[in-house]
């Protein structure tokens, strides 16, 4: 699976004209469907005089399940949201959203023309975007003594993991994000390194975006 790295404030962007109708594509990363819908609303606000803002979004996959949402936004059923979603599926994308804004040019395109226009515009936006590979990861919460922090960071790096959400008090508590395929090795090596004195509490599965190249 792959995702897009652009954020909602600076989405990937491209446009085309088909029989005097302008189609504008915007695509960005979205960590949840709520984030995706919020992005679509910002696009509507940028284009208050547009006729339609159709979209599709895909999120999840770290636990094997994908959540999808789409909208034709007043276009004939199946002619806008579904073609955009098909582009996301064809590119094996998740955790992202594509919105296609249409300014009507006065000429009806018919169902086939609409499908081609929305699909082409979504493809243009996705092609413009910066892509990253999705790595399913297991997220842990790990409490550490300050003296254990350095060795722990070395262990985490050795299994391709990253840390986040550090909290400092009498002890350090952080979240460790480890590729699923290395999670068992991480747990075993953690026991060896600290003689079972450090426990990593499994929290959930998350997606981690790793830039291509």
XYZ file of C-alpha atoms in Angstrom:
213
model
C 0.000 0.000 0.000
C 1.001 3.604 -0.565
C -0.079 7.050 0.608
C 0.424 10.707 -0.263
C 2.645 13.020 1.782
C 1.120 16.434 0.986
C -0.903 17.882 3.852
C -4.295 19.577 3.708
C -2.747 23.043 3.716
C -0.628 22.314 0.616
C -2.351 19.576 -1.395
C -1.117 18.180 -4.691
C -2.971 20.049 -7.401
C -3.721 19.802 -11.122
C -6.579 20.639 -13.479
C -8.029 20.017 -16.921
C -10.791 21.406 -19.152
C -13.344 19.177 -20.884
C -15.907 20.814 -23.195
C -15.650 24.143 -21.351
C -16.081 22.561 -17.907
C -13.047 23.021 -15.682
C -12.120 20.101 -13.416
C -9.693 20.821 -10.566
C -8.073 18.009 -8.608
C -6.635 18.318 -5.091
C -5.097 15.410 -3.198
C -3.523 15.094 0.246
C -2.769 12.816 3.166
C -5.639 12.081 5.567
C -5.136 10.031 8.702
C -8.867 9.474 9.176
C -12.136 9.895 7.313
C -12.916 12.890 9.538
C -9.712 14.555 8.340
C -10.672 13.735 4.759
C -14.117 15.312 5.123
C -12.619 18.395 6.751
C -10.289 18.757 3.767
C -13.194 18.516 1.329
C -14.936 21.319 3.214
C -11.874 23.535 2.815
C -11.979 22.879 -0.935
C -15.662 23.887 -1.014
C -14.761 27.105 0.776
C -12.055 27.858 -1.796
C -14.494 27.338 -4.676
C -17.843 28.803 -3.551
C -19.029 29.300 -7.150
C -18.254 25.769 -8.339
C -21.074 23.438 -9.370
C -19.753 20.259 -7.740
C -17.001 19.084 -5.386
C -16.905 15.293 -5.651
C -14.423 13.267 -3.635
C -13.195 9.872 -2.516
C -11.133 8.900 0.522
C -9.492 5.703 1.755
C -8.105 5.224 5.268
C -6.737 2.406 7.407
C -5.277 -0.921 6.400
C -2.783 -1.442 9.227
C -5.167 -4.001 10.744
C -6.181 -5.389 7.352
C -9.356 -3.303 7.072
C -9.860 -0.277 4.838
C -12.510 2.393 5.287
C -13.723 4.150 2.141
C -16.007 7.093 1.526
C -17.045 8.931 -1.631
C -19.574 11.466 -2.898
C -20.889 12.443 -6.343
C -22.020 15.799 -4.884
C -25.006 16.104 -7.172
C -23.531 14.552 -10.301
C -25.415 11.511 -11.688
C -24.892 8.494 -9.441
C -21.623 6.697 -10.086
C -20.131 9.330 -12.399
C -17.885 11.260 -9.976
C -17.093 9.729 -6.572
C -16.718 6.165 -7.888
C -14.245 7.080 -10.666
C -12.140 9.000 -8.115
C -12.242 6.042 -5.712
C -11.236 3.696 -8.539
C -8.105 5.821 -9.073
C -7.187 5.458 -5.382
C -7.758 1.713 -5.553
C -5.782 1.327 -8.785
C -2.820 3.100 -7.189
C -3.103 1.016 -3.976
C -3.483 4.205 -1.922
C -4.692 4.610 1.644
C -4.749 7.396 4.240
C -5.516 9.992 1.584
C -8.326 11.939 -0.073
C -8.861 13.357 -3.558
C -11.403 16.096 -4.237
C -12.366 17.103 -7.773
C -14.052 20.483 -8.203
C -16.127 21.148 -11.329
C -16.991 24.516 -12.808
C -19.791 23.772 -15.292
C -19.135 25.120 -18.780
C -22.640 24.837 -20.164
C -22.157 21.648 -22.194
C -23.474 18.328 -20.872
C -20.836 15.597 -20.905
C -23.048 12.542 -20.446
C -22.276 9.731 -18.019
C -19.281 8.422 -19.957
C -17.783 11.874 -20.329
C -18.207 12.647 -16.640
C -16.604 9.373 -15.589
C -13.602 10.015 -17.838
C -13.247 13.625 -16.684
C -13.393 12.854 -12.950
C -11.110 9.844 -13.331
C -8.574 11.787 -15.413
C -8.529 14.739 -13.034
C -8.073 12.490 -9.993
C -5.228 10.716 -11.809
C -3.562 14.049 -12.569
C -3.689 15.092 -8.913
C -2.346 11.733 -7.706
C 0.431 11.828 -10.308
C 1.459 15.267 -9.045
C 1.572 14.122 -5.415
C 4.569 12.840 -3.461
C 4.022 9.161 -2.695
C 5.218 7.077 0.228
C 5.110 3.391 1.034
C 2.799 2.350 3.869
C 4.411 0.130 6.509
C 1.949 -1.516 8.941
C 3.381 -1.068 12.438
C 2.665 -2.070 16.004
C 2.624 0.814 18.475
C 3.878 0.297 22.033
C 3.965 2.440 25.160
C 7.294 2.075 26.943
C 8.268 3.474 30.385
C 12.027 3.849 30.862
C 14.563 5.086 33.353
C 16.613 7.951 31.975
C 19.701 5.721 31.937
C 17.833 3.221 29.730
C 16.865 5.746 27.070
C 20.065 5.593 24.996
C 20.259 1.778 24.738
C 16.528 1.640 24.011
C 16.852 4.114 21.128
C 19.653 2.015 19.648
C 17.479 -1.096 19.862
C 14.523 0.681 18.306
C 16.617 1.933 15.386
C 18.040 -1.553 14.809
C 14.557 -2.931 14.096
C 13.565 -0.008 11.874
C 11.323 1.589 14.493
C 10.683 5.198 15.454
C 9.580 6.882 18.670
C 6.911 9.513 19.326
C 5.026 11.251 22.125
C 7.803 11.460 24.684
C 6.697 12.395 28.205
C 9.257 13.324 30.846
C 8.681 13.002 34.590
C 10.490 10.835 37.127
C 10.741 8.373 34.259
C 10.518 8.745 30.486
C 7.439 7.331 28.785
C 7.369 7.148 25.010
C 5.526 5.464 22.183
C 7.551 3.116 20.005
C 6.342 2.380 16.475
C 7.796 -0.870 15.119
C 7.217 -2.503 11.713
C 4.846 -5.407 12.214
C 7.275 -7.848 10.655
C 9.935 -6.895 13.245
C 7.638 -6.620 16.274
C 8.326 -10.101 17.670
C 12.083 -9.598 17.343
C 11.769 -6.209 19.046
C 9.918 -7.696 22.021
C 12.429 -10.535 22.399
C 15.468 -8.259 22.181
C 13.902 -5.823 24.659
C 13.681 -8.611 27.249
C 17.309 -9.581 26.602
C 18.634 -6.010 26.701
C 17.023 -5.021 29.988
C 16.730 -8.433 31.669
C 12.911 -8.191 31.526
C 13.030 -4.926 33.514
C 11.390 -2.908 30.704
C 7.927 -3.760 29.413
C 6.520 -2.534 26.113
C 2.727 -2.344 26.273
C 1.119 -3.046 22.864
C -1.405 -0.319 22.027
C -2.672 -0.710 18.469
C -1.738 -1.027 14.816
C -0.847 2.114 12.863
C 0.319 3.009 9.380
C 3.730 4.588 8.944
C 4.550 6.458 5.748
C 8.069 5.828 4.396
C 9.058 8.072 1.458
C 9.923 6.225 -1.739
C 13.526 6.169 -2.836
